[in-house]
XYZ file of C-alpha atoms in Angstrom:
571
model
C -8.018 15.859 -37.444
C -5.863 14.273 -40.364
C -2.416 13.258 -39.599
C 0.469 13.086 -42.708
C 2.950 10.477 -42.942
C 6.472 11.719 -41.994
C 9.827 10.745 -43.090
C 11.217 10.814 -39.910
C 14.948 10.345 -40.480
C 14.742 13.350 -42.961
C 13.730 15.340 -40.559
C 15.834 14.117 -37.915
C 18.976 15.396 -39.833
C 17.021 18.772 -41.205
C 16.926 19.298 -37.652
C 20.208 18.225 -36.674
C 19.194 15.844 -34.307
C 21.061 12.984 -36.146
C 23.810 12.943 -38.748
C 23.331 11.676 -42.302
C 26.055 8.952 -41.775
C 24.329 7.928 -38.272
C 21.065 7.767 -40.269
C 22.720 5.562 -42.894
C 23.759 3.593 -40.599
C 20.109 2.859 -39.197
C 19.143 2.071 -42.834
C 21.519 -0.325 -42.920
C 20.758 -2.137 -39.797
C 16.717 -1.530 -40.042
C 17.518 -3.971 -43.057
C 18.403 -6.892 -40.954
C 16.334 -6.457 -38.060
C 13.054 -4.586 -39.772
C 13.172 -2.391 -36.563
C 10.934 0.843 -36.675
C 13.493 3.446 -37.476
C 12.563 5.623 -34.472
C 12.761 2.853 -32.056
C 15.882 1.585 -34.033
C 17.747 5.100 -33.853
C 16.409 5.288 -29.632
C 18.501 2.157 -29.241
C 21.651 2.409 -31.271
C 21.836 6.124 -28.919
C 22.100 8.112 -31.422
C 18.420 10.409 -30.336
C 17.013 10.611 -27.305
C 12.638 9.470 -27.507
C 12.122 12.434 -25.425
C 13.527 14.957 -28.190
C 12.509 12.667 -30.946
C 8.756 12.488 -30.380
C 9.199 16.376 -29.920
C 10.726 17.385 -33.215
C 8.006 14.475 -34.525
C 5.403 16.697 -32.596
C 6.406 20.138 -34.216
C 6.621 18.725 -37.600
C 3.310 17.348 -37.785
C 1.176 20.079 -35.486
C 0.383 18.238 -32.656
C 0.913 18.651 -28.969
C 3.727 16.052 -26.820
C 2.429 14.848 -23.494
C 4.340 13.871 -20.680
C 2.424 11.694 -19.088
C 4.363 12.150 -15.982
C 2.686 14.004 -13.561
C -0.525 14.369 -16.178
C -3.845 14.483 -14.847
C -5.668 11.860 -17.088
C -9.587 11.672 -17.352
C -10.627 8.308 -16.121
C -13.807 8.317 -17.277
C -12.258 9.246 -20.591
C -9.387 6.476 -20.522
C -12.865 4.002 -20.100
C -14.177 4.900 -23.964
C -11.312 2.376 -25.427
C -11.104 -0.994 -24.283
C -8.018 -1.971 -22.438
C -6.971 -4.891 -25.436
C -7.247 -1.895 -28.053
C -5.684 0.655 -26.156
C -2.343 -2.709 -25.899
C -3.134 -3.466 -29.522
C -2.230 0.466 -30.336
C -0.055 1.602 -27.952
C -3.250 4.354 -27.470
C -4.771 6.134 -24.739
C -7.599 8.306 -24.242
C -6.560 11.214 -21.585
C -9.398 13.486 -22.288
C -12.454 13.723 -23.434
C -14.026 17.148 -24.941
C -17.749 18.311 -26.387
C -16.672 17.666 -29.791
C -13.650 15.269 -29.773
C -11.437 12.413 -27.391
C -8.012 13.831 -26.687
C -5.908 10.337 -27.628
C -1.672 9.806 -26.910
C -0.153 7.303 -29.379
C 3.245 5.962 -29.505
C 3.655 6.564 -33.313
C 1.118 9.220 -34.402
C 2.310 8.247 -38.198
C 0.774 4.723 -38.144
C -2.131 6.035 -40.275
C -3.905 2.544 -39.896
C -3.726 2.526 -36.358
C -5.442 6.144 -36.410
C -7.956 4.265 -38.749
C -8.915 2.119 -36.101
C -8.861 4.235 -33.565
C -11.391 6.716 -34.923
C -13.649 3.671 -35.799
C -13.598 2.199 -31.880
C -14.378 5.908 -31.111
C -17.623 7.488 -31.010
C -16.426 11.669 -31.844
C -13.236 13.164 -33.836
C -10.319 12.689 -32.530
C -7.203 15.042 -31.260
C -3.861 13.417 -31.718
C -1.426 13.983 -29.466
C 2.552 11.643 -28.946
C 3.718 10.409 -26.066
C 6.704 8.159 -25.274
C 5.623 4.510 -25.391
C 6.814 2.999 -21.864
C 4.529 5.670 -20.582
C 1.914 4.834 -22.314
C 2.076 1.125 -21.438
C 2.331 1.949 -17.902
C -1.046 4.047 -17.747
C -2.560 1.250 -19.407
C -1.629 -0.589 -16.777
C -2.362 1.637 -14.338
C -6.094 2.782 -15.479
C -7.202 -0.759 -16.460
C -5.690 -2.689 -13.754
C -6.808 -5.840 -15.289
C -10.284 -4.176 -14.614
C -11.942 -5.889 -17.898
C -10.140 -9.284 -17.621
C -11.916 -9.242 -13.343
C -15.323 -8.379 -15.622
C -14.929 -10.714 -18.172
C -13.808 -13.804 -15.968
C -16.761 -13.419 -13.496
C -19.064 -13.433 -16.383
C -16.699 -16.470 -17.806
C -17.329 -17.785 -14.180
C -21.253 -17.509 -13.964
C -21.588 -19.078 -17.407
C -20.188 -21.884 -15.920
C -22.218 -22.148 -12.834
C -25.753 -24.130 -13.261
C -28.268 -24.097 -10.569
C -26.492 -27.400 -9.982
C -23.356 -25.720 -10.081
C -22.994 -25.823 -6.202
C -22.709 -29.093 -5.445
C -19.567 -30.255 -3.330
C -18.251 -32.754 -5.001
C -18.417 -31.257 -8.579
C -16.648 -28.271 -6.935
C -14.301 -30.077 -5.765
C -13.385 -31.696 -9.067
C -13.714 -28.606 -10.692
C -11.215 -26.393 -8.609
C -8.317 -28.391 -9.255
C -8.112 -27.720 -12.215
C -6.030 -24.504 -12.919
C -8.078 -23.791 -15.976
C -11.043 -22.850 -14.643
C -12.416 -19.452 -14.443
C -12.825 -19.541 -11.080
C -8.631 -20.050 -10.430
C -8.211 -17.579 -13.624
C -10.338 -15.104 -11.362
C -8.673 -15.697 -8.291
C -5.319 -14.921 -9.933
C -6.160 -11.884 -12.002
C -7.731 -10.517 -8.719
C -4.078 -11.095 -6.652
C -1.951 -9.623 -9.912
C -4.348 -7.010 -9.700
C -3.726 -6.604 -6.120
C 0.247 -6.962 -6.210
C 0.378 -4.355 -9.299
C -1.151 -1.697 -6.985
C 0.133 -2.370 -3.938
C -3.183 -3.458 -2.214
C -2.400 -4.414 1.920
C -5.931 -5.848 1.849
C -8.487 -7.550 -0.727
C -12.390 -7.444 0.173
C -14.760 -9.822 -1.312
C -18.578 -8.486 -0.083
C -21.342 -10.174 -1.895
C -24.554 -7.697 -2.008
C -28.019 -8.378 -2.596
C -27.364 -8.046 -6.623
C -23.757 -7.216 -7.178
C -20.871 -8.536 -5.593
C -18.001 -5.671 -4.547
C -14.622 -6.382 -4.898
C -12.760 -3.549 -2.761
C -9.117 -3.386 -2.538
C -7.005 -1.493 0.602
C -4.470 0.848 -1.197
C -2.337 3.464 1.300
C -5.060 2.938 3.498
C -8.074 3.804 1.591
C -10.638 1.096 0.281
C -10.747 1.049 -4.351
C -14.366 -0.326 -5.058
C -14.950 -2.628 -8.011
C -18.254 -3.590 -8.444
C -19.445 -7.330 -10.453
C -22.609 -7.679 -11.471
C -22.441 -11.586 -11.048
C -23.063 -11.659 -7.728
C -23.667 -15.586 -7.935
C -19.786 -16.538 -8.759
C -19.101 -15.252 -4.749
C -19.759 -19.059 -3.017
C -17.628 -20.483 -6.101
C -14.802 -18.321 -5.231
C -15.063 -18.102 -1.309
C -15.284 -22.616 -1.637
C -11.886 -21.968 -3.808
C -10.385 -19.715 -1.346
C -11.170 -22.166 1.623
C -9.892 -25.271 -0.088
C -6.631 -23.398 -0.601
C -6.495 -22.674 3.425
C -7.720 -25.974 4.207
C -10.810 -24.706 6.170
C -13.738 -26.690 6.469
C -15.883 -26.190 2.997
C -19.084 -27.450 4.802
C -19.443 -24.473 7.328
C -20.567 -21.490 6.532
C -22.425 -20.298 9.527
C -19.121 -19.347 11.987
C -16.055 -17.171 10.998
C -13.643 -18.790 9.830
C -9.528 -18.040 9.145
C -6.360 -19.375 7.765
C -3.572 -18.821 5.188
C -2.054 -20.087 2.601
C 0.744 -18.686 0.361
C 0.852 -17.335 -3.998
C 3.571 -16.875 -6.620
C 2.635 -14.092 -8.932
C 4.233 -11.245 -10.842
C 7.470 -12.701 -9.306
C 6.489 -12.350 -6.008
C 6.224 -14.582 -3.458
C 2.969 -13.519 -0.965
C 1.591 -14.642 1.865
C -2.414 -14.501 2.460
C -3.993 -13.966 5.840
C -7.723 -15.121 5.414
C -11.053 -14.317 7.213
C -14.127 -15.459 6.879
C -17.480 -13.858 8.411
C -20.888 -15.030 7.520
C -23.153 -12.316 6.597
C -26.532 -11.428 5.262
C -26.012 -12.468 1.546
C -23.658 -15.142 2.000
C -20.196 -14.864 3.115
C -17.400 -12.079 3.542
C -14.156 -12.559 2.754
C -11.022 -10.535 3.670
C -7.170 -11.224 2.643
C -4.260 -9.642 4.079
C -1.548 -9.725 1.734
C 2.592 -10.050 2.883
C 4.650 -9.463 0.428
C 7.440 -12.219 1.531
C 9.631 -10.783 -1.611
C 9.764 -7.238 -0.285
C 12.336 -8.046 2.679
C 11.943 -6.493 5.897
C 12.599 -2.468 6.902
C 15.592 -1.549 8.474
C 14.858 0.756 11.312
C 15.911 3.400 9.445
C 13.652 3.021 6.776
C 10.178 3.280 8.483
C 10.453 7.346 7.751
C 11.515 7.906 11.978
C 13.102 11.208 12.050
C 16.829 11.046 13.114
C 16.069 12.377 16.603
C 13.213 9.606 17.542
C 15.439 7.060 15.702
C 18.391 7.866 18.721
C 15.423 7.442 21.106
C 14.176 4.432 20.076
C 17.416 2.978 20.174
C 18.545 4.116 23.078
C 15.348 1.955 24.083
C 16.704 -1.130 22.423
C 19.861 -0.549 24.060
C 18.224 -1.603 27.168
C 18.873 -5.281 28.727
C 15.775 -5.429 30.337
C 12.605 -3.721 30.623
C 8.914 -3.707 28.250
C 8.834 -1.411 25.143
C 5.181 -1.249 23.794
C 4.468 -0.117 20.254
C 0.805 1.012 20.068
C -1.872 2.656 17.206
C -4.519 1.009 15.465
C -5.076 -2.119 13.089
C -3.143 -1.382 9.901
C -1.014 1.577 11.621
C 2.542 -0.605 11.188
C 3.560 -1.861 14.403
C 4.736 -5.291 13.114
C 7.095 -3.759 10.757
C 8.748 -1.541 13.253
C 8.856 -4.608 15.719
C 10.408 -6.719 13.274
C 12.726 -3.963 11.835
C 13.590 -3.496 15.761
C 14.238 -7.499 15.814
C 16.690 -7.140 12.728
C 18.639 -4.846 14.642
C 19.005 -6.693 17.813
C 19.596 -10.096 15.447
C 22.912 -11.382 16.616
C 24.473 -14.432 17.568
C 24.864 -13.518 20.974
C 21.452 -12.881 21.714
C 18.545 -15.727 21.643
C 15.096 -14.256 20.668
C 11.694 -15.871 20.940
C 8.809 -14.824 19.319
C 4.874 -15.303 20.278
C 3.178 -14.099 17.160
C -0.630 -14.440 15.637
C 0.202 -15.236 13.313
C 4.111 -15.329 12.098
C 3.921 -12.865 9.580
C 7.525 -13.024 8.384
C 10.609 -15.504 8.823
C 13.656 -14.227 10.510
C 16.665 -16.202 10.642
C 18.178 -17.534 13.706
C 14.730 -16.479 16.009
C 12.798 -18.907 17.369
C 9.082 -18.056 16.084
C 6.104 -19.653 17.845
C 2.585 -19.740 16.543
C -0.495 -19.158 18.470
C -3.285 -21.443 17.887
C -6.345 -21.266 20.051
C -7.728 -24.821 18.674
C -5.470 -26.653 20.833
C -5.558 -23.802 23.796
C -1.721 -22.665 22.812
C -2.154 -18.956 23.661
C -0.193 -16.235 24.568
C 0.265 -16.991 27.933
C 0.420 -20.576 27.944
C 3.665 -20.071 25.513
C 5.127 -17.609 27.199
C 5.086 -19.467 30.137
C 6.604 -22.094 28.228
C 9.020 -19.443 26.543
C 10.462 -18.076 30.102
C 11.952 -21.796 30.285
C 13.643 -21.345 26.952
C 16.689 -19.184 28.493
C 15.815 -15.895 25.879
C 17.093 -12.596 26.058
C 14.710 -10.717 24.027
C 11.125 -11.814 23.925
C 8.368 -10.620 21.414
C 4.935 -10.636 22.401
C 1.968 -10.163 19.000
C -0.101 -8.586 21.074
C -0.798 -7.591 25.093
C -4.101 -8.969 24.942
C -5.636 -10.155 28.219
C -4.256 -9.339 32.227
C -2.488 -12.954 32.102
C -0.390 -12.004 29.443
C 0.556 -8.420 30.701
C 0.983 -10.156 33.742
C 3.556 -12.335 32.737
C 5.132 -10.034 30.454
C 6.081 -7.200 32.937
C 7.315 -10.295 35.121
C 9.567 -11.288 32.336
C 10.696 -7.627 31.954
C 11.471 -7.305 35.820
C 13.514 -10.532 35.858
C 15.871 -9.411 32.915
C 14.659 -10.428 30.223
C 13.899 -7.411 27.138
C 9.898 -7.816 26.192
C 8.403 -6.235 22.998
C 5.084 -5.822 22.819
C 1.996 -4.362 20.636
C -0.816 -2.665 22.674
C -4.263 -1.162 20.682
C -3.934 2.432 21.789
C -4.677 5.786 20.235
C -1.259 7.585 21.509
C 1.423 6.440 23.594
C -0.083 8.128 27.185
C -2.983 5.703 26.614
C -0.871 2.148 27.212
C 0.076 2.682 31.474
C -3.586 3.296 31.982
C -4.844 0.521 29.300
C -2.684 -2.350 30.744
C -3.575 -0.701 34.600
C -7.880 -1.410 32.971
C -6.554 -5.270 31.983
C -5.519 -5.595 35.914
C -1.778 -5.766 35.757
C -0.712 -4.425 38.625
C 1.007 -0.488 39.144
C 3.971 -1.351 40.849
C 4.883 -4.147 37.925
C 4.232 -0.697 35.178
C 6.747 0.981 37.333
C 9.179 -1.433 37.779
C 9.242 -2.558 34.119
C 7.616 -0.333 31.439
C 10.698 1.754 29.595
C 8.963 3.594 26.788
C 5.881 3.133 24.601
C 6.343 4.126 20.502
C 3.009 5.357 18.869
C 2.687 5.038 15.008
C 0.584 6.440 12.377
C 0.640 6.061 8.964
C 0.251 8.984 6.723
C -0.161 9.237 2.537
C 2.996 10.518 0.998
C 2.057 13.126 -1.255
C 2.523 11.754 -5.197
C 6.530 12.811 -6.517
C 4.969 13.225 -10.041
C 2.086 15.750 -9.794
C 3.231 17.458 -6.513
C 2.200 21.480 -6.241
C 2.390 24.439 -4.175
C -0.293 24.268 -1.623
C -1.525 27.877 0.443
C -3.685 27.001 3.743
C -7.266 27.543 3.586
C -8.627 29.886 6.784
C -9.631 26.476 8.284
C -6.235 24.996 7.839
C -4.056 28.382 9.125
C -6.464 28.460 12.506
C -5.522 24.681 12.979
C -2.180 24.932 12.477
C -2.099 28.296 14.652
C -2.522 25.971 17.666
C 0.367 24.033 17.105
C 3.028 26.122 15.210
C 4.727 29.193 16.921
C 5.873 30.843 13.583
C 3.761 32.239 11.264
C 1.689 29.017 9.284
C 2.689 30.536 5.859
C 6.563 30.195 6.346
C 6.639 26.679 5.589
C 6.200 25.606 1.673
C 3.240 23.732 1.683
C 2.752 21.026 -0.812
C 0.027 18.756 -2.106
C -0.734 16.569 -5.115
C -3.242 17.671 -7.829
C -3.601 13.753 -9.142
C -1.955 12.195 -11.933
C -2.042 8.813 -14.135
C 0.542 7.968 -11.445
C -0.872 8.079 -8.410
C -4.757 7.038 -9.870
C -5.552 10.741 -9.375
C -5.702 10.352 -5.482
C -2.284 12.647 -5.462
C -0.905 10.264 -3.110
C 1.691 7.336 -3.911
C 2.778 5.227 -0.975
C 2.810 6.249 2.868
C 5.274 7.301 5.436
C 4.884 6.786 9.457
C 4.531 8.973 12.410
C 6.163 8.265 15.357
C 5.429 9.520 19.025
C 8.027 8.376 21.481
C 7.564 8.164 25.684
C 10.494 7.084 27.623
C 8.834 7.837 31.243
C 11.349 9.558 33.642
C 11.445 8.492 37.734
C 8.498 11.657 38.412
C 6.254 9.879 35.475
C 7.309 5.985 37.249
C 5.894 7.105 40.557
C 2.745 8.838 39.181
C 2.129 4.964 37.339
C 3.108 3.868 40.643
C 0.453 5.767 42.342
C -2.144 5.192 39.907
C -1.867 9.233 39.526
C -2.424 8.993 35.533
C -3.626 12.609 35.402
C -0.379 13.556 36.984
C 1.600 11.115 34.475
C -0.040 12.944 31.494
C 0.783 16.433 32.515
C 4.088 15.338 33.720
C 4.800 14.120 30.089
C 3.361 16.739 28.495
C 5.590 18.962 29.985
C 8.622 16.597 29.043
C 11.143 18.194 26.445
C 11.750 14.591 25.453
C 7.993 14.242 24.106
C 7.090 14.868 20.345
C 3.213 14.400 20.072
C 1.896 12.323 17.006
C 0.714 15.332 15.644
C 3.165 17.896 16.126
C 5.460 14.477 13.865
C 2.653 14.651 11.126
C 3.246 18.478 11.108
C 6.740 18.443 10.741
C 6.168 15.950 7.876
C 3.734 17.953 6.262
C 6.201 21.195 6.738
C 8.863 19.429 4.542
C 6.738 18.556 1.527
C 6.174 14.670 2.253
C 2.568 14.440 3.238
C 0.055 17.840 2.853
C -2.048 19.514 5.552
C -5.273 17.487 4.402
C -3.900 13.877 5.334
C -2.460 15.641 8.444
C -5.781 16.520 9.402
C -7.408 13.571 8.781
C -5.303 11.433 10.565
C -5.270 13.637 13.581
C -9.079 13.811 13.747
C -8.519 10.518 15.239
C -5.630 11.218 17.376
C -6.629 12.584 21.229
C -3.765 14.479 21.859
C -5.563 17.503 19.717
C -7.505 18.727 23.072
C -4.770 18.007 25.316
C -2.347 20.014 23.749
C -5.101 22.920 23.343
């Protein structure tokens, strides 16, 4: 394919995009600055790029891409090097039998087409897309992908079979030029620039995998040079202050980074393992700010529950689900709200995942036998109004936390439960006792969280047979009436058709019937007593509703139900 040099103001005023006088006036200014006219007429507002690179398009016989919502071939986008494709403002979407399908900012740069067929290995289709877009897939598809390859061989070069030794380590980590600290931080931008919650560091027998949590699902990376893993994990611990010499026990801590202008707090676990050790970072994004309620997704309805629940002066309110399913951030988006000078709020946390203003935060820290109980013990001496428990963990903390709820104090409180019918007979199995349920539990929230479907390359979506049957059990209209949706992948959302997630929210406020059931220890009653409730929204009939209005799709409904146990007791 041969490209022809264009005189693009020409055709801009053939075309009547521009005026003659406007682009006389570029030529004057492109004199001072030496501005690309295109970029110079974009900025002076006299063309929009969209229309630009389209009449530039039509002139020369080539197709315009938005790159919005495009599907782009990954494999493809791997045939130019990431510094090339920056170098040339140049992607490769596609890749054909007989050709690459390649965007470029400015399709007239004959040299830069030079260079680009020489890098590539078949002919090449030309096709213009606006820059900024470009520079964001970039970013997006190499993900500082080749830097992460190129450091850990960096890295291993350095390493002799000497390389190990403690004290050279030690000298060597402090400086901020090494590869290893060049590693660590390419691996966090990498992180913050998708939105990673987690960061896995595995070393294998050969390779070492670098896996990264994004919406929930695990991104593999795999590094051949599987020797740089007890360089970085010595790094890591030095930065948490853990003890370098052990490597047989599990170890944690935390320690805090600045980068890409945010300010992020690391969580830290350690786990010894066949091939060396595991490491695992939870990443807090201090510089985000905390949810107000009404920003966790909770439909309007549930939102009036819930805080109708806060509204309470006394009583427990559990918030239950899995690892990972946001309970913190609707406990602290809960504590925002009841934030006033009036009220005095402790918190028992582990550990204190974000600083609130004018609460009283207390960390737990087994080493010196400060646990929940022993602090909230301590805490019940401290005058509070509202207390916040991390976690209901064993029956001395239950214990003490329905006590605390019966003598007027409000008590909020995590609980590891599928659904919110589970907690009564989950703190009833740690031995707190029924009459204390009765007396002070006043509603458990359940959470999920669900993949929003991608805004960029969403589509029409009509129910497979195995979808309609499902959703025949819950809906009473016909499955069809609602307008489906799902995402068919884009450059956007790394082809998953997913970008960012959205909760679920299952809300019990137990009436006096459900009470005496707890009471009783009747907990077959209590379910079907619920069940029956017009109050209760299940957690699936929630991820229906937000699959019915376009924001998740019946797939990640499914698959989050699957591990939901309210399917066969709705059935």
């Amino acid at each position: 394919m041969l490209l022809k040099k264009v005189r693009l103001g020409d055709l801009l005023v053939e075309k009547k995009a521009i005026t003659s006088k406007q682009l006389d006036d570029a030529l004057k200014e492109q004199k001072t600055n030496r501005q690309r006219l295109g970029k110079l007429l974009i900025n002076l507002g006299y063309v929009e790029e969209k229309q630009l690179l389209r009449l530039l398009a039509e002139q020369l016989n080539i197709q315009f891409i938005d790159l919005i919502g495009f599907k782009v071939n990954t494999q493809a986008v791997n045939e130019l090097n990431e510094m090339t494709a920056r170098r040339l403002r140049a992607l490769v979407i596609d890749e054909k039998p007989d050709r690459f399908i390649v965007v470029m900012a400015d399709p007239t740069d004959l040299a830069k087409y030079d260079q680009l067929q020489e890098k590539l290995s078949k002919p090449l289709e030309i096709c213009v897309a606006i820059e900024s877009e470009i520079v964001s897939n970039i970013d997006n598809f190499y993900r500082s992908g080749d830097e992460i390859l190129d450091l850990a061989g960096a890295l291993e070069d350095d390493l002799t079979e000497e390389s190990f030794d403690l004290p050279t380590l030690n000298e060597n980590v402090s400086n901020d030029e090494a590869p290893v600290a060049k590693f660590l931080q390419s691996l966090f931008e990498q992180a913050i620039q998708i939105k990673a919650s987690d960061i896995h560091i595995e070393p294998d027998s050969q390779v070492l995998r670098v896996r990264m949590r994004v919406d929930g699902q695990l991104q593999e990376q795999v590094i051949k040079e599987s020797r740089i893993v007890a360089a970085l994990v010595l790094r890591l611990k030095l930065m948490c202050g853990l003890d370098i010499s052990e490597k047989r026990v599990p170890q944690d801590g935390r320690f805090r980074i600045r980068a890409k202008d945010h300010e992020v707090d690391i969580r830290l676990s350690t786990m010894p393992i066949q091939h060396g050790e595991s490491v695992v970072m939870r990443l807090l994004d201090q510089s985000a700010g905390l949810l107000k309620l009404e920003h966790t997704g909770i439909e309007p309805k549930l939102l009036k529950e819930v805080r109708t629940l806060l509204s309470f002066p006394h009583g427990l309110i559990l918030v239950t689900g899995p690892t990972g399913s946001g309970k913190t951030t609707t406990l602290y988006a809960a504590l925002s709200e009841l934030n006033t000078p009036e009220k005095k709020i402790i918190t028992i946390e582990d550990p204190v995942e974000y600083k609130l203003s004018r609460v009283n935060q207390v960390q737990i820290n087994s080493k010196i036998d400060l646990s929940f109980a022993k602090v909230l013990r301590a805490v019940l001496r401290q005058d509070p109004d509202i207390i916040l428990i991390g976690e209901m963990r064993d029956q001395e903390t239950a214990e003490i936390g329905l006590r605390a709820a019966v003598t007027g104090h409000l008590v909020l409180s995590t609980l590891h439960t599928n659904d919110s019918l589970s907690a009564a007979v989950r703190l009833s199995d740690m031995g707190a006792e029924p009459y204390l349920l009765a007396s002070g539990l006043r509603g458990v929230i359940a959470q999920r969280l669900v993949r929003r479907i991608c805004n960029f390359c969403v589509e029409d979506h009509q129910p497979s047979e195995q979808e309609t049957t499902w959703l025949h059990k819950y809906l009473k209209d016909d499955p069809a009436i609602p307008q489906w949706r799902q995402g068919k992948g884009c450059s956007q959302c790394h082809n998953t058709g997913y970008r960012g997630r959205a909760a679920i929210f299952e809300i019990l406020i137990p009436d006096l019937d459900m009470l005496e059931a707890i009471r009783t220890k009747s907990y077959g009653l209590f379910v079907k007593l619920a069940n029956k409730s017009d109050t209760f929204t299940p957690l699936s009939t929630s991820a229906i509703n937000l699959a019915s209005q376009g924001v998740t799709s019946i797939e990640e409904v499914l698959r989050v139900c699957e591990s939901i146990e309210d399917i066969s007791r709705l059935e």
